[in-house]
Amino acid sequence: MKPSEVSAFLNRVVKRHPVEPEFHQAVAEVVHSVAPFIAANPRYRKARILERMVEPERVISFRVTWADRSGEVQVNRGHRVQMNSAIGPYKGGLRFHPDVTLGTLKFLAFEQTLKNSLTTLPMGGAKGGADFDPKGRTDEEVMRFCQAFMNELWRHIGPDTDVPAGDTGVSEREIGFLFGQYKKLRNAFGGVFTGKGIPWGGSHIRTEATGYGLIFFVEEMFRHVGASIIDKQIALSGSGNVAQFAAEKAMLMGAKVITWSDSSGFVHDPAGVDPQKLAFVKDLKERKRGRIKEYAEKFKCAYHAGKRPWGVKCDVALPCATQNEITGDDALALVKNGCRCVAEGANMPSTPEAVRVFLDKKILFGPGKAANAGGVAVSGLEMSQNSLRLSWTREEVEKRLSEIMTNIHRQCAQYEQRKGFVNYVNGANIAGFRKVAEAMLDQGLV
Ligand code: NDP
Ligand code: 2IT
């Protein structure tokens, strides 16, 4: 595709999906990566694969009405974006966050399609969620909301149709309530969710998978250039699921994690996270649902309200909170302070300006759709175990996760390696795109 064709294509996407800047951003990155590949493969263009890939196969939007603990009626909006089912049933998480819009979920579903393709497992792409804010809500309110949400979603999902999981604001508590209501409505106990509790059909290591997989990917990137994660100083954002288990695995592999954050600010702990501090964060976030500021108070380190951790000197940065949390200026600060590797635990946490800095400066940059694919990969393994009606051991699942992350690294490096430098952005986009495109060609105009 010529540059003029790329910009005409992107202009059409903006026109067809107005006021959805995150979706435009995610599409633009992929289109720039795959344009030369499409130019070299005219059959993709003839079948208009790219045009079809940016058009969701189905979008469901619905009202969610429920009563809070004071009996006040609350109205939220739920969505499920079923993006692409070329290589398997729709698959992707649910996000509960007040900022959720249809545009957010379209960007996430689009990323998910290519990410799932990279995992080597048979999963299509989807994402869903609602503008519901779980913060400050009791367990009972969360249950009522989940039940009301499922009262509509249940008719659109199923083990061979669409298999949701967690994402921001949706963890095992919410999956439990959603699964319970689905089971009640459908009168069927099945593998319709992943991230389930271990006693009721969940997989070992699913909770840990995104964070662990991220560290396996970082280790692969270092290994590729003859280095290792051992003794590296890691600045990490977020303090939720992905951040906690990235920190755990990094620590186990001999690195030092020196920051945490949440949406209110970040803590800087130069002494590094240890098992006791990690246990505190897990309890703080999963059970008490408190703020990361309390870590600074407990362990006597600095707290920076309203700030992100990218000004801290580090060797590795792991954004694990949310989209567009590293700006171009943050990226310049990171590189100036000696950061050699950035791997995205979150989805699209680096702005396009930040990505450009990382690629120009030729540091190791692992984009989310490759680096954080471990979560959905173990979701795929949970689906396999549910189909087999078997449960693999922790060791077995972790071994498979590690092999999958190595394989994803290999796929990225296969497409975009010049003079030893791997452009993982192009590599991940091309490898992910190719498999979905081939499946779409095989299946005709559906
Ligand atoms: P959690 O809800 O467990 O944690 C989210 C963390 O990010 C919290 O610390 C939260 O702070 C912070 N955060 C959320 N929104 C914002 C914001 N707008 N600004 C600043 N901080 C924010 O979510 P996960 O850990 O599951 O997800 C984190 C990221 O990883 C997301 O981008 C998600 O899409 C991605 N991801 C998740 C996977 C999974 O398996 N869970 C798999 C692959 C990617 P606070 O508590 O203040 O809101
Ligand atoms: O962004 C993601 O890959 C996830 N939230 C995990 C999705 C899943 O289906 O496990």
XYZ file of C-alpha atoms in Angstrom, residues 29-396:
368
model
C -0.358 1.377 14.217
C -1.336 -1.951 12.669
C -2.005 -0.520 9.217
C 1.415 1.145 9.091
C 3.037 -2.163 10.042
C 1.154 -4.380 7.605
C 1.010 -2.024 4.593
C 4.221 -3.391 2.978
C 3.100 -6.961 3.700
C -0.257 -6.331 2.032
C 1.458 -4.697 -0.935
C 3.500 -7.896 -1.327
C 0.362 -10.085 -1.104
C -2.271 -8.727 -3.514
C -4.805 -11.413 -2.577
C -5.277 -9.738 0.817
C -6.097 -6.499 -0.921
C -8.421 -8.151 -3.445
C -10.403 -9.777 -0.631
C -10.372 -6.442 1.286
C -9.076 -8.213 4.364
C -7.989 -5.028 6.126
C -11.352 -3.304 5.566
C -13.109 -6.377 6.943
C -10.779 -6.674 9.923
C -11.528 -3.169 11.203
C -15.295 -3.722 10.965
C -16.542 -5.646 14.033
C -18.488 -8.764 13.076
C -21.078 -7.808 15.678
C -21.541 -5.143 18.360
C -24.029 -5.587 21.191
C -24.916 -2.596 23.393
C -27.420 -2.788 26.186
C -28.899 -1.088 29.241
C -27.993 -2.452 32.663
C -30.463 -1.463 35.384
C -29.907 -2.381 39.024
C -30.566 -1.080 42.548
C -27.689 -0.033 44.832
C -27.470 -0.621 48.592
C -29.737 2.333 49.368
C -32.339 1.121 46.924
C -31.449 3.862 44.403
C -31.916 2.787 40.806
C -28.688 2.844 38.770
C -28.430 2.771 34.995
C -25.232 1.675 33.219
C -24.378 0.802 29.652
C -22.885 -2.555 28.693
C -21.273 -3.654 25.418
C -19.710 -6.679 23.795
C -17.664 -6.147 20.636
C -17.376 -9.441 18.734
C -14.577 -8.409 16.439
C -13.368 -11.440 14.549
C -14.115 -15.177 14.664
C -11.860 -16.364 11.828
C -9.607 -18.550 13.959
C -11.854 -19.476 16.880
C -14.784 -18.427 19.085
C -14.771 -14.760 20.118
C -12.459 -14.411 23.110
C -11.475 -11.496 25.296
C -11.997 -9.829 28.626
C -14.633 -7.625 30.220
C -13.676 -4.225 31.615
C -15.653 -2.420 34.311
C -14.446 1.169 34.576
C -16.278 4.533 34.511
C -14.269 5.628 31.430
C -15.355 2.644 29.291
C -16.895 3.623 25.957
C -17.692 1.617 22.871
C -14.539 3.098 21.286
C -12.354 1.770 24.125
C -13.793 -1.692 23.667
C -13.373 -1.584 19.878
C -9.685 -0.762 20.277
C -9.281 -3.557 22.804
C -11.193 -6.075 20.652
C -9.071 -5.169 17.620
C -5.827 -5.625 19.579
C -7.210 -8.845 21.037
C -7.811 -10.353 17.591
C -4.141 -10.066 16.654
C -2.906 -10.961 20.151
C -4.976 -14.137 20.235
C -3.631 -15.066 16.837
C -0.064 -14.771 18.188
C -0.773 -17.184 21.052
C -1.016 -20.051 18.495
C -4.306 -21.115 20.124
C -7.693 -21.146 18.326
C -9.311 -17.980 19.660
C -11.049 -15.129 17.827
C -11.101 -11.582 19.180
C -13.641 -9.756 21.379
C -13.896 -7.350 24.285
C -16.736 -6.122 26.445
C -17.561 -4.256 29.577
C -19.503 -1.412 31.092
C -19.123 2.110 32.442
C -19.672 0.695 35.940
C -17.235 1.772 38.669
C -16.658 -1.016 41.208
C -14.734 1.383 43.502
C -16.584 2.016 46.752
C -19.224 -0.604 45.972
C -19.977 -3.432 48.391
C -19.618 -7.076 47.320
C -23.404 -7.273 47.213
C -23.700 -4.261 44.900
C -21.054 -5.753 42.613
C -23.018 -9.013 42.575
C -26.247 -7.214 41.693
C -24.547 -5.315 38.917
C -22.932 -8.488 37.518
C -26.274 -10.289 37.563
C -28.024 -7.404 35.798
C -25.197 -7.275 33.209
C -25.456 -11.004 32.600
C -29.259 -10.867 32.269
C -28.589 -9.489 28.784
C -25.137 -10.813 27.849
C -25.939 -14.492 28.433
C -27.865 -14.850 25.179
C -24.855 -13.715 23.113
C -22.116 -15.922 24.591
C -21.322 -19.615 25.026
C -18.357 -22.037 25.070
C -18.282 -22.280 21.243
C -19.527 -18.746 20.547
C -17.869 -16.193 22.795
C -15.873 -16.757 25.974
C -15.342 -13.650 28.152
C -12.757 -13.247 30.930
C -11.449 -10.499 33.215
C -9.741 -7.200 32.506
C -9.534 -3.925 34.443
C -12.067 -3.984 37.288
C -13.057 -7.601 36.601
C -11.254 -10.312 38.550
C -12.224 -13.594 40.169
C -14.935 -11.979 42.334
C -16.767 -10.559 39.303
C -16.177 -13.660 37.159
C -17.785 -15.697 39.970
C -20.945 -13.568 39.999
C -21.141 -13.443 36.192
C -20.582 -17.188 35.828
C -23.143 -17.948 38.557
C -25.827 -15.911 36.818
C -24.988 -17.399 33.403
C -25.293 -20.907 34.855
C -28.640 -20.023 36.411
C -30.071 -18.575 33.189
C -28.698 -21.200 30.820
C -29.059 -24.170 33.182
C -25.638 -25.332 32.020
C -22.271 -25.553 33.736
C -19.740 -24.930 31.008
C -16.528 -23.281 29.952
C -18.200 -20.011 29.064
C -15.759 -17.908 31.081
C -12.059 -18.098 31.753
C -10.411 -16.859 34.902
C -12.795 -19.029 36.905
C -11.949 -20.129 40.452
C -9.883 -23.314 40.585
C -12.623 -25.334 42.377
C -15.197 -24.473 39.698
C -13.404 -25.105 36.421
C -10.576 -22.573 36.504
C -6.999 -23.194 35.444
C -3.935 -22.993 37.606
C -1.756 -19.973 36.736
C -4.549 -17.993 34.989
C -4.445 -15.354 37.739
C -0.673 -15.085 37.412
C -0.488 -15.561 33.641
C -0.369 -12.029 32.238
C 2.292 -10.823 34.659
C 4.333 -14.031 34.503
C 4.094 -14.115 30.713
C 5.244 -10.496 30.536
C 8.424 -11.339 32.443
C 9.031 -14.440 30.299
C 8.772 -12.172 27.249
C 11.192 -9.620 28.743
C 13.642 -12.430 29.451
C 13.319 -13.618 25.828
C 14.054 -10.091 24.535
C 17.130 -9.854 26.761
C 18.268 -13.352 25.831
C 18.053 -12.415 22.152
C 20.673 -9.702 22.701
C 22.833 -11.802 25.008
C 21.623 -10.216 28.281
C 19.304 -11.151 31.137
C 16.723 -9.686 33.523
C 18.842 -10.577 36.572
C 19.743 -7.532 38.714
C 17.715 -5.139 36.539
C 15.878 -2.256 38.252
C 12.243 -2.268 37.180
C 9.816 0.671 37.223
C 6.299 -0.662 37.020
C 2.913 1.075 36.878
C -0.370 -0.220 38.240
C -0.870 -2.401 41.292
C -3.644 -4.663 40.035
C -3.579 -8.172 38.627
C -0.977 -7.686 35.898
C 1.354 -5.526 37.993
C 1.271 -7.832 41.029
C 2.263 -10.964 39.158
C 4.795 -9.206 36.938
C 6.426 -8.002 40.152
C 6.274 -11.493 41.653
C 7.949 -13.204 38.706
C 10.506 -10.413 38.229
C 11.473 -10.772 41.877
C 11.726 -14.566 41.558
C 13.999 -14.123 38.549
C 16.418 -11.848 40.403
C 15.272 -8.369 39.327
C 14.327 -5.477 41.622
C 10.921 -3.765 41.351
C 11.106 -0.195 42.659
C 7.714 1.393 41.873
C 3.951 0.761 42.003
C 1.082 3.053 41.042
C -2.669 3.437 40.912
C -4.855 6.121 39.422
C -4.050 8.462 42.348
C -0.220 8.416 42.206
C 2.905 6.280 42.507
C 5.253 5.005 45.200
C 9.037 4.842 44.826
C 10.657 2.109 46.884
C 14.404 2.094 46.072
C 14.979 -0.834 48.458
C 12.818 -2.971 46.152
C 9.752 -5.142 46.577
C 10.180 -8.285 48.705
C 7.727 -11.131 49.413
C 6.270 -9.361 52.463
C 5.665 -6.128 50.527
C 4.122 -8.044 47.630
C 1.767 -9.861 50.002
C 0.765 -6.446 51.370
C -0.101 -5.159 47.871
C -2.138 -8.275 47.028
C -4.120 -7.948 50.258
C -4.474 -4.175 49.863
C -5.823 -4.389 46.323
C -7.720 -7.685 46.249
C -9.274 -7.772 49.733
C -9.191 -4.305 51.280
C -9.519 -2.491 47.942
C -7.333 0.310 49.312
C -4.988 2.862 47.715
C -1.278 2.378 46.907
C -0.465 5.398 49.097
C -0.890 3.033 52.062
C 2.189 1.065 50.854
C 4.309 4.212 51.140
C 2.985 4.817 54.652
C 3.555 1.215 55.730
C 7.050 0.768 54.243
C 8.232 4.362 54.704
C 8.969 5.320 51.134
C 8.095 8.261 48.896
C 4.595 8.743 47.466
C 4.022 11.080 44.518
C 0.368 12.068 44.267
C -1.068 12.500 40.783
C 2.181 11.332 39.083
C 3.345 8.341 37.050
C 6.635 6.533 37.650
C 8.430 7.251 34.366
C 10.841 9.843 35.762
C 12.468 7.234 38.014
C 15.856 5.852 36.931
C 15.417 2.236 35.845
C 16.695 -0.417 33.415
C 13.258 -1.774 32.517
C 9.816 -0.109 32.441
C 6.648 -2.189 32.649
C 3.464 -0.159 32.118
C 0.739 -2.342 33.646
C -2.111 0.117 34.349
C -3.943 1.564 31.352
C -3.848 2.918 27.792
C -1.779 5.982 26.852
C -0.022 6.172 30.206
C 3.437 6.795 28.647
C 3.637 10.032 26.640
C 6.408 11.015 24.233
C 8.022 13.104 26.993
C 7.817 10.204 29.452
C 9.512 7.991 26.858
C 12.325 10.512 26.380
C 12.791 10.725 30.157
C 12.957 6.932 30.436
C 15.565 6.603 27.689
C 17.587 9.529 29.060
C 17.694 7.837 32.459
C 19.145 4.657 30.943
C 16.038 2.500 30.428
C 16.921 -0.299 27.966
C 13.683 -2.216 27.782
C 9.960 -1.370 27.844
C 7.388 -4.167 27.791
C 3.672 -3.449 27.844
C 1.661 -5.364 30.444
C -1.287 -3.065 29.774
C -3.000 -2.716 26.398
C -1.635 0.216 24.355
C -0.058 2.030 27.330
C 2.426 3.876 25.086
C 1.206 6.758 22.942
C 2.303 6.726 19.270
C 4.889 9.410 20.140
C 6.319 7.187 22.891
C 6.476 4.165 20.575
C 8.355 6.264 18.037
C 10.932 7.262 20.685
C 11.485 3.633 21.723
C 11.915 2.464 18.129
C 14.133 5.410 17.120
C 16.378 4.844 20.118
C 16.412 1.117 19.341
C 15.692 -0.030 22.880
C 13.958 -3.381 23.445
C 10.257 -2.569 23.076
C 7.657 -5.315 23.546
C 4.177 -4.140 22.460
C 1.189 -5.326 24.486
C -0.247 -7.684 21.922
C 2.917 -9.773 22.183
C 4.180 -9.036 25.697
C 0.887 -9.363 27.592
C -0.536 -12.288 25.576
C 0.221 -14.720 28.399
C -3.112 -13.972 30.089
C -5.285 -14.894 27.175
C -2.935 -17.772 26.328
C -3.668 -19.403 29.677
C -7.344 -18.591 29.102
C -6.977 -20.713 25.959
C -5.413 -23.453 28.078
C -8.343 -23.153 30.516
C -10.705 -23.719 27.582
C -8.689 -26.779 26.549
C -8.840 -28.215 30.075
C -12.606 -27.540 30.284
C -13.152 -29.371 26.991
C -11.059 -32.287 28.201
C -12.768 -32.176 31.623
C -9.294 -32.373 33.091
C -7.131 -30.095 35.177
C -3.411 -29.737 34.558
C -0.930 -29.051 37.374
C 0.569 -25.622 38.062
C 3.887 -26.826 36.688
C 2.312 -28.111 33.475
